mmCIF file of C-alpha atoms and ligand atoms in Angstrom:
data_model
loop_
_atom_site.group_PDB
_atom_site.id
_atom_site.type_symbol
_atom_site.label_atom_id
_atom_site.label_comp_id
_atom_site.label_asym_id
_atom_site.label_seq_id
_atom_site.Cartn_x
_atom_site.Cartn_y
_atom_site.Cartn_z
ATOM 1 C CA UNK A 219 -84.859 -15.371 -22.483
ATOM 2 C CA UNK A 220 -86.703 -16.528 -19.558
ATOM 3 C CA UNK A 221 -86.324 -14.435 -16.221
ATOM 4 C CA UNK A 222 -83.456 -14.983 -13.785
ATOM 5 C CA UNK A 223 -82.085 -13.345 -10.468
ATOM 6 C CA UNK A 224 -78.901 -11.508 -10.736
ATOM 7 C CA UNK A 225 -76.204 -10.847 -7.800
ATOM 8 C CA UNK A 226 -72.748 -9.672 -7.996
ATOM 9 C CA UNK A 227 -70.127 -11.342 -5.689
ATOM 10 C CA UNK A 228 -67.488 -8.463 -4.084
ATOM 11 C CA UNK A 229 -64.866 -11.038 -3.115
ATOM 12 C CA UNK A 230 -64.185 -14.661 -3.698
ATOM 13 C CA UNK A 231 -66.040 -15.770 -0.312
ATOM 14 C CA UNK A 232 -69.076 -14.604 -1.091
ATOM 15 C CA UNK A 233 -68.778 -16.645 -4.995
ATOM 16 C CA UNK A 234 -67.622 -20.001 -3.814
ATOM 17 C CA UNK A 235 -70.656 -22.039 -3.071
ATOM 18 C CA UNK A 236 -72.913 -19.523 -4.001
ATOM 19 C CA UNK A 237 -76.511 -21.155 -5.471
ATOM 20 C CA UNK A 238 -76.396 -19.747 -8.977
ATOM 21 C CA UNK A 239 -74.578 -19.826 -12.434
ATOM 22 C CA UNK A 240 -71.147 -17.230 -12.607
ATOM 23 C CA UNK A 241 -71.009 -15.166 -15.005
ATOM 24 C CA UNK A 242 -67.715 -14.022 -16.251
ATOM 25 C CA UNK A 243 -67.745 -12.349 -20.061
ATOM 26 C CA UNK A 244 -70.894 -13.944 -20.895
ATOM 27 C CA UNK A 245 -69.932 -14.574 -24.101
ATOM 28 C CA UNK A 246 -71.285 -18.425 -24.189
ATOM 29 C CA UNK A 247 -73.068 -18.306 -21.005
ATOM 30 C CA UNK A 248 -75.702 -15.439 -22.454
ATOM 31 C CA UNK A 249 -75.865 -17.080 -25.995
ATOM 32 C CA UNK A 250 -77.384 -20.348 -24.277
ATOM 33 C CA UNK A 251 -79.445 -18.391 -22.125
ATOM 34 C CA UNK A 252 -80.966 -17.054 -25.305
ATOM 35 C CA UNK A 253 -81.248 -20.396 -27.030
ATOM 36 C CA UNK A 254 -82.799 -21.618 -23.501
ATOM 37 C CA UNK A 255 -80.060 -24.324 -23.505
ATOM 38 C CA UNK A 256 -78.945 -22.805 -20.293
ATOM 39 C CA UNK A 257 -81.835 -21.705 -17.676
ATOM 40 C CA UNK A 258 -80.149 -20.854 -14.914
ATOM 41 C CA UNK A 259 -82.444 -19.425 -11.948
ATOM 42 C CA UNK A 260 -79.595 -16.998 -10.592
ATOM 43 C CA UNK A 261 -76.444 -15.683 -12.134
ATOM 44 C CA UNK A 262 -73.641 -14.823 -9.997
ATOM 45 C CA UNK A 263 -71.753 -11.706 -11.411
ATOM 46 C CA UNK A 264 -67.871 -12.457 -10.631
ATOM 47 C CA UNK A 265 -66.466 -9.662 -12.411
ATOM 48 C CA UNK A 266 -65.510 -7.917 -9.435
ATOM 49 C CA UNK A 267 -63.277 -10.654 -8.013
ATOM 50 C CA UNK A 268 -59.678 -9.837 -7.510
ATOM 51 C CA UNK A 269 -58.226 -12.154 -10.506
ATOM 52 C CA UNK A 270 -57.320 -9.998 -13.067
ATOM 53 C CA UNK A 271 -53.458 -10.009 -12.370
ATOM 54 C CA UNK A 272 -50.812 -12.226 -14.253
ATOM 55 C CA UNK A 273 -48.077 -12.726 -12.005
ATOM 56 C CA UNK A 274 -44.547 -14.763 -11.584
ATOM 57 C CA UNK A 275 -45.043 -17.740 -9.616
ATOM 58 C CA UNK A 276 -41.773 -19.774 -8.906
ATOM 59 C CA UNK A 277 -40.499 -20.596 -12.400
ATOM 60 C CA UNK A 278 -43.774 -20.452 -13.904
ATOM 61 C CA UNK A 279 -46.433 -17.964 -14.291
ATOM 62 C CA UNK A 280 -50.144 -17.477 -12.630
ATOM 63 C CA UNK A 281 -52.812 -16.318 -14.736
ATOM 64 C CA UNK A 282 -55.762 -14.993 -13.009
ATOM 65 C CA UNK A 283 -59.339 -16.540 -14.311
ATOM 66 C CA UNK A 284 -60.452 -13.205 -14.949
ATOM 67 C CA UNK A 285 -57.851 -11.803 -16.797
ATOM 68 C CA UNK A 286 -59.373 -11.224 -20.522
ATOM 69 C CA UNK A 287 -58.315 -13.691 -23.719
ATOM 70 C CA UNK A 288 -56.843 -10.733 -25.343
ATOM 71 C CA UNK A 289 -54.524 -9.538 -22.326
ATOM 72 C CA UNK A 290 -53.361 -13.388 -21.744
ATOM 73 C CA UNK A 291 -52.322 -13.378 -25.609
ATOM 74 C CA UNK A 292 -50.716 -9.903 -25.426
ATOM 75 C CA UNK A 293 -48.376 -10.205 -22.248
ATOM 76 C CA UNK A 294 -44.748 -9.946 -23.165
ATOM 77 C CA UNK A 295 -43.978 -12.743 -20.829
ATOM 78 C CA UNK A 296 -46.436 -15.738 -22.226
ATOM 79 C CA UNK A 297 -45.166 -14.180 -25.819
ATOM 80 C CA UNK A 298 -41.911 -15.197 -25.363
ATOM 81 C CA UNK A 299 -41.853 -17.928 -23.074
ATOM 82 C CA UNK A 300 -45.493 -19.753 -23.595
ATOM 83 C CA UNK A 301 -46.149 -18.668 -27.031
ATOM 84 C CA UNK A 302 -48.287 -21.714 -28.070
ATOM 85 C CA UNK A 303 -50.446 -20.111 -25.240
ATOM 86 C CA UNK A 304 -50.880 -16.991 -27.634
ATOM 87 C CA UNK A 305 -50.894 -18.425 -30.700
ATOM 88 C CA UNK A 306 -53.834 -20.726 -29.553
ATOM 89 C CA UNK A 307 -55.792 -17.535 -28.130
ATOM 90 C CA UNK A 308 -55.608 -15.739 -31.304
ATOM 91 C CA UNK A 309 -56.718 -18.524 -33.403
ATOM 92 C CA UNK A 310 -59.919 -18.294 -31.462
ATOM 93 C CA UNK A 311 -62.990 -16.398 -31.436
ATOM 94 C CA UNK A 312 -62.625 -12.775 -33.098
ATOM 95 C CA UNK A 313 -60.743 -9.611 -31.221
ATOM 96 C CA UNK A 314 -63.800 -8.276 -29.962
ATOM 97 C CA UNK A 315 -65.013 -11.706 -28.730
ATOM 98 C CA UNK A 316 -61.228 -11.896 -27.058
ATOM 99 C CA UNK A 317 -61.469 -8.687 -25.025
ATOM 100 C CA UNK A 318 -64.585 -10.073 -23.622
ATOM 101 C CA UNK A 319 -63.735 -13.725 -22.866
ATOM 102 C CA UNK A 320 -62.008 -14.296 -19.597
ATOM 103 C CA UNK A 321 -59.464 -17.000 -19.032
ATOM 104 C CA UNK A 322 -61.969 -18.857 -16.670
ATOM 105 C CA UNK A 323 -64.960 -19.065 -18.800
ATOM 106 C CA UNK A 324 -62.946 -20.130 -21.786
ATOM 107 C CA UNK A 325 -62.001 -23.256 -20.255
ATOM 108 C CA UNK A 326 -66.031 -23.482 -19.399
ATOM 109 C CA UNK A 327 -67.298 -23.178 -22.437
ATOM 110 C CA UNK A 328 -69.918 -25.615 -23.836
ATOM 111 C CA UNK A 329 -69.667 -27.888 -27.124
ATOM 112 C CA UNK A 330 -71.008 -26.389 -30.487
ATOM 113 C CA UNK A 331 -72.721 -29.571 -31.408
ATOM 114 C CA UNK A 332 -75.811 -28.551 -33.475
ATOM 115 C CA UNK A 333 -78.151 -30.832 -31.606
ATOM 116 C CA UNK A 334 -76.934 -29.300 -28.025
ATOM 117 C CA UNK A 335 -77.792 -25.911 -29.411
ATOM 118 C CA UNK A 336 -81.290 -26.781 -30.792
ATOM 119 C CA UNK A 337 -84.020 -27.320 -28.246
ATOM 120 C CA UNK A 338 -86.039 -29.603 -30.390
ATOM 121 C CA UNK A 339 -83.541 -32.375 -30.745
ATOM 122 C CA UNK A 340 -82.733 -35.134 -28.317
ATOM 123 C CA UNK A 341 -79.488 -34.526 -26.490
ATOM 124 C CA UNK A 342 -78.078 -36.340 -23.453
ATOM 125 C CA UNK A 343 -75.879 -33.705 -23.022
ATOM 126 C CA UNK A 344 -79.113 -31.235 -22.469
ATOM 127 C CA UNK A 345 -81.110 -33.126 -21.244
ATOM 128 C CA UNK A 346 -80.106 -36.300 -19.774
ATOM 129 C CA UNK A 347 -81.487 -39.996 -21.055
ATOM 130 C CA UNK A 348 -83.136 -38.232 -24.053
ATOM 131 C CA UNK A 349 -80.650 -39.777 -26.858
ATOM 132 C CA UNK A 350 -77.928 -38.441 -28.915
ATOM 133 C CA UNK A 351 -79.626 -37.152 -32.558
ATOM 134 C CA UNK A 352 -75.848 -36.617 -33.731
ATOM 135 C CA UNK A 353 -75.762 -40.553 -33.625
ATOM 136 C CA UNK A 354 -76.766 -40.904 -37.667
ATOM 137 C CA UNK A 355 -77.271 -37.526 -37.594
ATOM 138 C CA UNK A 356 -75.141 -34.367 -39.494
ATOM 139 C CA UNK A 357 -71.642 -35.406 -37.391
ATOM 140 C CA UNK A 358 -69.047 -33.483 -39.367
ATOM 141 C CA UNK A 359 -67.689 -31.643 -36.190
ATOM 142 C CA UNK A 360 -68.149 -34.675 -33.711
ATOM 143 C CA UNK A 361 -65.230 -36.297 -32.073
ATOM 144 C CA UNK A 362 -63.215 -39.483 -33.540
ATOM 145 C CA UNK A 363 -61.381 -40.296 -30.519
ATOM 146 C CA UNK A 364 -62.821 -40.731 -26.370
ATOM 147 C CA UNK A 365 -66.840 -40.725 -27.596
ATOM 148 C CA UNK A 366 -69.249 -42.648 -25.966
ATOM 149 C CA UNK A 367 -72.471 -44.294 -26.830
ATOM 150 C CA UNK A 368 -74.255 -41.393 -25.031
ATOM 151 C CA UNK A 369 -72.603 -38.293 -26.859
ATOM 152 C CA UNK A 370 -70.340 -37.834 -29.620
ATOM 153 C CA UNK A 371 -69.707 -34.282 -28.913
ATOM 154 C CA UNK A 372 -66.210 -32.138 -29.023
ATOM 155 C CA UNK A 373 -65.183 -29.972 -26.802
ATOM 156 C CA UNK A 374 -64.633 -26.459 -29.185
ATOM 157 C CA UNK A 375 -61.921 -24.145 -27.339
ATOM 158 C CA UNK A 376 -58.514 -23.588 -28.413
ATOM 159 C CA UNK A 377 -56.781 -21.964 -25.201
ATOM 160 C CA UNK A 378 -57.316 -25.589 -23.657
ATOM 161 C CA UNK A 379 -55.518 -27.248 -25.961
ATOM 162 C CA UNK A 380 -52.279 -25.241 -26.142
ATOM 163 C CA UNK A 381 -52.631 -25.263 -21.869
ATOM 164 C CA UNK A 382 -52.779 -29.130 -21.873
ATOM 165 C CA UNK A 383 -49.840 -29.190 -24.242
ATOM 166 C CA UNK A 384 -47.799 -26.721 -22.046
ATOM 167 C CA UNK A 385 -49.053 -29.241 -19.061
ATOM 168 C CA UNK A 386 -50.470 -25.830 -17.394
ATOM 169 C CA UNK A 387 -52.869 -26.307 -14.076
ATOM 170 C CA UNK A 388 -56.157 -24.931 -13.216
ATOM 171 C CA UNK A 389 -56.553 -23.806 -9.541
ATOM 172 C CA UNK A 390 -59.899 -23.439 -8.044
ATOM 173 C CA UNK A 391 -61.591 -22.504 -4.772
ATOM 174 C CA UNK A 392 -64.882 -24.602 -3.978
ATOM 175 C CA UNK A 393 -66.356 -24.951 -0.648
ATOM 176 C CA UNK A 394 -63.900 -27.742 0.314
ATOM 177 C CA UNK A 395 -61.221 -25.538 -0.427
ATOM 178 C CA UNK A 396 -58.425 -24.946 -2.804
ATOM 179 C CA UNK A 397 -57.295 -27.296 -5.176
ATOM 180 C CA UNK A 398 -55.387 -27.896 -8.465
ATOM 181 C CA UNK A 399 -56.279 -29.641 -11.460
ATOM 182 C CA UNK A 400 -53.952 -30.857 -14.316
ATOM 183 C CA UNK A 401 -55.189 -29.366 -17.751
ATOM 184 C CA UNK A 402 -54.500 -32.573 -18.925
ATOM 185 C CA UNK A 403 -57.570 -33.919 -16.494
ATOM 186 C CA UNK A 404 -59.609 -30.683 -16.434
ATOM 187 C CA UNK A 405 -62.496 -31.851 -18.958
ATOM 188 C CA UNK A 406 -64.352 -35.016 -18.979
ATOM 189 C CA UNK A 407 -64.736 -37.493 -21.703
ATOM 190 C CA UNK A 408 -68.524 -37.821 -22.108
ATOM 191 C CA UNK A 409 -69.056 -41.466 -20.904
ATOM 192 C CA UNK A 410 -72.348 -42.144 -19.429
ATOM 193 C CA UNK A 411 -72.294 -38.598 -17.985
ATOM 194 C CA UNK A 412 -72.015 -36.002 -21.041
ATOM 195 C CA UNK A 413 -74.039 -33.388 -19.220
ATOM 196 C CA UNK A 414 -70.772 -32.964 -17.108
ATOM 197 C CA UNK A 415 -68.305 -31.168 -19.367
ATOM 198 C CA UNK A 416 -65.369 -30.709 -16.443
ATOM 199 C CA UNK A 417 -64.346 -32.045 -12.851
ATOM 200 C CA UNK A 418 -65.578 -28.611 -11.314
ATOM 201 C CA UNK A 419 -68.242 -29.255 -8.350
ATOM 202 C CA UNK A 420 -71.228 -27.006 -7.886
ATOM 203 C CA UNK A 421 -69.987 -23.460 -6.620
ATOM 204 C CA UNK A 422 -66.460 -24.017 -7.206
ATOM 205 C CA UNK A 423 -64.659 -21.153 -8.800
ATOM 206 C CA UNK A 424 -61.849 -21.811 -11.012
ATOM 207 C CA UNK A 425 -59.149 -18.629 -9.725
ATOM 208 C CA UNK A 426 -56.259 -18.884 -11.785
ATOM 209 C CA UNK A 427 -54.142 -21.067 -14.716
ATOM 210 C CA UNK A 428 -50.640 -21.839 -13.644
ATOM 211 C CA UNK A 429 -47.981 -22.025 -16.320
ATOM 212 C CA UNK A 430 -45.258 -24.420 -15.691
ATOM 213 C CA UNK A 431 -41.702 -23.233 -16.209
ATOM 214 C CA UNK A 432 -41.104 -22.487 -19.599
ATOM 215 C CA UNK A 433 -40.668 -25.610 -21.492
ATOM 216 C CA UNK A 434 -38.779 -23.678 -24.592
ATOM 217 C CA UNK A 435 -37.875 -25.081 -27.765
ATOM 218 C CA UNK A 436 -39.981 -24.526 -30.905
ATOM 219 C CA UNK A 437 -43.798 -24.185 -30.169
ATOM 220 C CA UNK A 438 -47.004 -24.349 -33.008
ATOM 221 C CA UNK A 439 -50.485 -24.375 -32.500
ATOM 222 C CA UNK A 440 -52.020 -25.398 -36.218
ATOM 223 C CA UNK A 441 -55.683 -24.602 -36.376
ATOM 224 C CA UNK A 442 -57.610 -26.195 -39.555
ATOM 225 C CA UNK A 443 -61.478 -24.538 -40.118
ATOM 226 C CA UNK A 444 -63.696 -24.248 -42.804
ATOM 227 C CA UNK A 445 -62.742 -20.349 -42.936
ATOM 228 C CA UNK A 446 -60.413 -17.593 -41.701
ATOM 229 C CA UNK A 447 -62.046 -15.920 -39.212
ATOM 230 C CA UNK A 448 -64.856 -16.931 -36.456
ATOM 231 C CA UNK A 449 -64.783 -20.739 -36.972
ATOM 232 C CA UNK A 450 -64.133 -23.735 -34.491
ATOM 233 C CA UNK A 451 -61.665 -26.223 -35.289
ATOM 234 C CA UNK A 452 -62.205 -29.323 -37.399
ATOM 235 C CA UNK A 453 -58.719 -30.398 -35.526
ATOM 236 C CA UNK A 454 -55.965 -28.716 -34.343
ATOM 237 C CA UNK A 455 -52.424 -29.341 -33.033
ATOM 238 C CA UNK A 456 -50.233 -27.888 -30.125
ATOM 239 C CA UNK A 457 -46.843 -28.464 -30.391
ATOM 240 C CA UNK A 458 -43.843 -27.696 -28.434
ATOM 241 C CA UNK A 459 -40.569 -29.386 -29.560
ATOM 242 C CA UNK A 460 -36.942 -29.221 -28.201
ATOM 243 C CA UNK A 461 -34.429 -30.638 -30.545
ATOM 244 C CA UNK A 462 -30.658 -31.730 -29.685
ATOM 245 C CA UNK A 463 -28.482 -32.089 -32.150
ATOM 246 C CA UNK A 464 -30.555 -33.338 -34.875
ATOM 247 C CA UNK A 465 -32.767 -35.376 -32.685
ATOM 248 C CA UNK A 466 -35.873 -34.506 -30.958
ATOM 249 C CA UNK A 467 -34.997 -34.039 -26.911
ATOM 250 C CA UNK A 468 -38.308 -33.770 -25.755
ATOM 251 C CA UNK A 469 -41.815 -33.406 -27.471
ATOM 252 C CA UNK A 470 -45.050 -31.807 -25.819
ATOM 253 C CA UNK A 471 -48.422 -32.695 -27.831
ATOM 254 C CA UNK A 472 -51.996 -31.802 -27.556
ATOM 255 C CA UNK A 473 -54.733 -31.805 -30.028
ATOM 256 C CA UNK A 474 -58.010 -30.362 -30.357
ATOM 257 C CA UNK A 475 -61.386 -30.726 -32.474
ATOM 258 C CA UNK A 476 -61.259 -34.428 -32.060
ATOM 259 C CA UNK A 477 -62.222 -35.332 -28.366
ATOM 260 C CA UNK A 478 -65.142 -34.119 -25.861
ATOM 261 C CA UNK A 479 -61.811 -32.908 -23.958
ATOM 262 C CA UNK A 480 -58.292 -31.462 -25.432
ATOM 263 C CA UNK A 481 -56.721 -35.299 -26.615
ATOM 264 C CA UNK A 482 -53.097 -35.866 -25.166
ATOM 265 C CA UNK A 483 -50.971 -39.138 -25.789
ATOM 266 C CA UNK A 484 -48.137 -39.942 -23.673
ATOM 267 C CA UNK A 485 -47.316 -42.624 -25.813
ATOM 268 C CA UNK A 486 -46.963 -40.092 -28.685
ATOM 269 C CA UNK A 487 -44.580 -37.695 -26.902
ATOM 270 C CA UNK A 488 -42.260 -40.627 -25.582
ATOM 271 C CA UNK A 489 -42.160 -42.214 -28.935
ATOM 272 C CA UNK A 490 -40.719 -38.876 -30.531
ATOM 273 C CA UNK A 491 -38.275 -38.026 -27.362
ATOM 274 C CA UNK A 492 -34.697 -39.327 -28.538
ATOM 275 C CA UNK A 493 -35.679 -39.715 -32.274
ATOM 276 C CA UNK A 494 -34.165 -37.948 -35.411
ATOM 277 C CA UNK A 495 -37.121 -36.482 -37.365
ATOM 278 C CA UNK A 496 -38.400 -37.809 -40.451
ATOM 279 C CA UNK A 497 -41.595 -38.845 -42.320
ATOM 280 C CA UNK A 498 -41.819 -42.352 -41.038
ATOM 281 C CA UNK A 499 -41.261 -41.435 -37.595
ATOM 282 C CA UNK A 500 -44.276 -38.908 -37.963
ATOM 283 C CA UNK A 501 -46.551 -41.384 -39.469
ATOM 284 C CA UNK A 502 -45.820 -43.692 -36.471
ATOM 285 C CA UNK A 503 -46.583 -41.211 -34.464
ATOM 286 C CA UNK A 504 -49.861 -40.670 -36.386
ATOM 287 C CA UNK A 505 -50.548 -44.519 -35.913
ATOM 288 C CA UNK A 506 -50.516 -44.471 -32.281
ATOM 289 C CA UNK A 507 -52.488 -41.620 -31.806
ATOM 290 C CA UNK A 508 -55.221 -42.567 -34.275
ATOM 291 C CA UNK A 509 -55.111 -46.078 -33.322
ATOM 292 C CA UNK A 510 -58.508 -46.158 -31.882
ATOM 293 C CA UNK A 511 -60.169 -43.463 -33.819
ATOM 294 C CA UNK A 512 -63.434 -43.942 -35.255
ATOM 295 C CA UNK A 513 -65.461 -41.771 -37.756
ATOM 296 C CA UNK A 514 -69.302 -41.383 -37.191
ATOM 297 C CA UNK A 515 -69.766 -40.823 -41.626
ATOM 298 C CA UNK A 516 -69.527 -36.975 -41.729
ATOM 299 C CA UNK A 517 -66.693 -36.636 -39.843
ATOM 300 C CA UNK A 518 -64.314 -39.845 -41.167
ATOM 301 C CA UNK A 519 -62.131 -37.100 -42.903
ATOM 302 C CA UNK A 520 -60.820 -35.991 -39.473
ATOM 303 C CA UNK A 521 -58.937 -39.094 -39.292
ATOM 304 C CA UNK A 522 -56.644 -38.368 -42.436
ATOM 305 C CA UNK A 523 -56.925 -34.641 -41.613
ATOM 306 C CA UNK A 524 -55.140 -35.103 -38.023
ATOM 307 C CA UNK A 525 -52.976 -37.481 -39.602
ATOM 308 C CA UNK A 526 -51.741 -34.818 -42.186
ATOM 309 C CA UNK A 527 -51.763 -31.730 -39.765
ATOM 310 C CA UNK A 528 -49.754 -33.352 -37.105
ATOM 311 C CA UNK A 529 -47.088 -34.590 -40.109
ATOM 312 C CA UNK A 530 -47.352 -30.502 -41.362
ATOM 313 C CA UNK A 531 -46.873 -28.893 -37.600
ATOM 314 C CA UNK A 532 -44.067 -31.945 -36.857
ATOM 315 C CA UNK A 533 -42.483 -31.023 -40.102
ATOM 316 C CA UNK A 534 -42.324 -27.125 -39.220
ATOM 317 C CA UNK A 535 -41.245 -27.762 -35.830
ATOM 318 C CA UNK A 536 -38.440 -30.191 -36.424
ATOM 319 C CA UNK A 537 -37.388 -28.538 -39.781
ATOM 320 C CA UNK A 538 -37.632 -32.077 -41.520
HETATM 321 C C1 LIG B 163 -69.084 -15.883 -32.525
HETATM 322 C C2 LIG B 163 -67.912 -16.844 -31.553
HETATM 323 C C3 LIG B 163 -66.968 -17.842 -32.299
HETATM 324 C C4 LIG B 163 -66.113 -18.370 -31.076
HETATM 325 N N1 LIG B 163 -65.122 -18.835 -31.657
HETATM 326 C C5 LIG B 163 -64.233 -19.421 -30.887
HETATM 327 C C6 LIG B 163 -62.915 -19.936 -31.517
HETATM 328 O O1 LIG B 163 -62.576 -20.417 -32.659
HETATM 329 N N2 LIG B 163 -62.259 -20.704 -30.304
HETATM 330 C C7 LIG B 163 -62.804 -20.965 -28.902
HETATM 331 O O2 LIG B 163 -61.825 -21.198 -28.193
HETATM 332 N N3 LIG B 163 -63.519 -20.505 -28.601
HETATM 333 C C8 LIG B 163 -64.240 -19.537 -29.340
HETATM 334 N N4 LIG B 163 -65.297 -18.895 -28.545
HETATM 335 C C9 LIG B 163 -65.785 -18.935 -27.365
HETATM 336 C C10 LIG B 163 -65.454 -17.987 -26.624
HETATM 337 O O3 LIG B 163 -63.839 -18.049 -26.457
HETATM 338 C C11 LIG B 163 -65.998 -18.270 -25.241
HETATM 339 O O4 LIG B 163 -67.426 -17.879 -25.095
HETATM 340 C C12 LIG B 163 -65.247 -17.612 -24.272
HETATM 341 O O5 LIG B 163 -63.940 -17.686 -23.827
HETATM 342 C C13 LIG B 163 -65.921 -17.697 -22.902
HETATM 343 O O6 LIG B 163 -65.572 -17.091 -21.767
HETATM 344 P P1 LIG B 163 -66.267 -15.886 -20.661
HETATM 345 O O7 LIG B 163 -65.524 -15.661 -20.067
HETATM 346 O O8 LIG B 163 -67.282 -14.741 -21.584
HETATM 347 O O9 LIG B 163 -67.607 -16.851 -20.187
HETATM 348 P P2 LIG B 163 -68.703 -16.951 -19.813
HETATM 349 O O10 LIG B 163 -69.891 -16.915 -21.123
HETATM 350 O O11 LIG B 163 -69.489 -15.647 -18.823
HETATM 351 O O12 LIG B 163 -69.043 -18.351 -19.338
HETATM 352 C C14 LIG B 163 -68.899 -19.476 -19.518
HETATM 353 C C15 LIG B 163 -69.099 -20.614 -18.495
HETATM 354 O O13 LIG B 163 -67.781 -20.728 -17.839
HETATM 355 C C16 LIG B 163 -68.325 -20.662 -16.495
HETATM 356 N N5 LIG B 163 -67.386 -19.957 -15.856
HETATM 357 C C17 LIG B 163 -66.783 -18.466 -16.232
HETATM 358 N N6 LIG B 163 -65.577 -18.290 -15.078
HETATM 359 C C18 LIG B 163 -65.683 -19.508 -14.356
HETATM 360 C C19 LIG B 163 -64.820 -19.455 -13.029
HETATM 361 N N7 LIG B 163 -63.784 -18.594 -13.167
HETATM 362 N N8 LIG B 163 -64.763 -20.258 -12.710
HETATM 363 C C20 LIG B 163 -66.012 -21.293 -12.499
HETATM 364 N N9 LIG B 163 -67.015 -21.284 -13.782
HETATM 365 C C21 LIG B 163 -66.953 -20.040 -14.443
HETATM 366 C C22 LIG B 163 -69.866 -19.679 -16.182
HETATM 367 O O14 LIG B 163 -70.266 -20.216 -15.423
HETATM 368 C C23 LIG B 163 -70.294 -20.749 -17.616
HETATM 369 O O15 LIG B 163 -70.739 -21.820 -17.605
HETATM 370 C C24 LIG B 163 -66.313 -18.123 -29.565
HETATM 371 C C25 LIG B 163 -67.917 -17.401 -29.300
HETATM 372 C C26 LIG B 163 -68.431 -16.856 -29.936
HETATM 373 C C27 LIG B 163 -69.775 -16.218 -29.741
HETATM 374 S S1 LIG B 164 -73.408 -35.344 -29.561
HETATM 375 FE FE1 LIG B 164 -73.691 -34.856 -27.482
HETATM 376 S S2 LIG B 164 -74.101 -32.988 -27.560
HETATM 377 FE FE2 LIG B 164 -74.767 -33.575 -29.709
HETATM 378 S S3 LIG B 164 -76.464 -34.328 -29.473
HETATM 379 FE FE3 LIG B 164 -75.355 -35.759 -29.113
HETATM 380 S S4 LIG B 164 -75.250 -36.104 -26.899
HETATM 381 FE FE4 LIG B 164 -76.196 -34.036 -27.593
#
């Protein structure tokens, strides 16, 4: 690991706009520093900031950015009213990691593309303009939706997929003040700037995640992965559905492991609303979702896998 300076922010004003990389749990950033994929000159430790509370906020909940993933998943209010979030967090990493990993850090974790993590391979995300070794290379884990000629990597996290389905908001404080970014627009598609994972500006701190009022209904997070523990999603489906008189009253879906960001599609949610659940309906939803899906060879299997996982989840939540 290269030499770097270290300082500790004692308050939010000291952290905002700081010249350096924020470190929270360190479970992603330190790994990438050891691999010399990340080479910050300065780490700014934000663990002393007062961002560790989970508080009621209007009809919803405000979860501080430094709340650990374990504490959020175990919170009684989250488990009762936003169970999708608990399920998604518990589907990720291991208990030890979740104890250390924070809400803000989890949102900013970087792709698990093997070429990105291997300093010897061309990678536009690690070194803009150097190329993309995954195209024509090993691409089993790569994106089938929203990729670009510059990058086909996926965002690897689980929690953000649930937050996108639940229509949560990310609150930040930057040099220009506070802002709220809907979770569905927090991460970026790669376009021609795959080195930028999300819409945070330099020196901008995530302060909290806001959950809107409970959506209710049945909520299921299903993650398909190579093995039962310590594996990132091949594909995942986050679903919250309300039923009324045998029809789907409202649906909120999001998908993981398939794009550079948690993937949502309003057309799919709208198609389902007001309909009686059936295999034909689930198939139609998958047709819309996958209309622009493109495989890279090694990941072609994700297209039928996502179709089947969506049908299985919809069948589970609707009882059809
Ligand atoms: C073996 C292993 C398996 C894993 N499996 C999964 C999995 O299955 N699913 C899953 O979702 N995740 C998984 N993870 C990833 C893990 O969830 C993340 O490493 C963790 O959530 C990151 O949180 P952190 O607080 O440690 O972030 P850090 O490593 O401290 O920071 C990560 C990034 O976030 C930035 N950052 C941190 N806090 C803030 C803030 N408040 N404002 C602005 N920027 C901030 C940092 O500057 C850094 O760029 C796994 C990790 C490991 C090591
Ligand atoms: S897919 Fe993206 S992260 Fe992976 S090698 Fe290509 S540019 Fe880098």
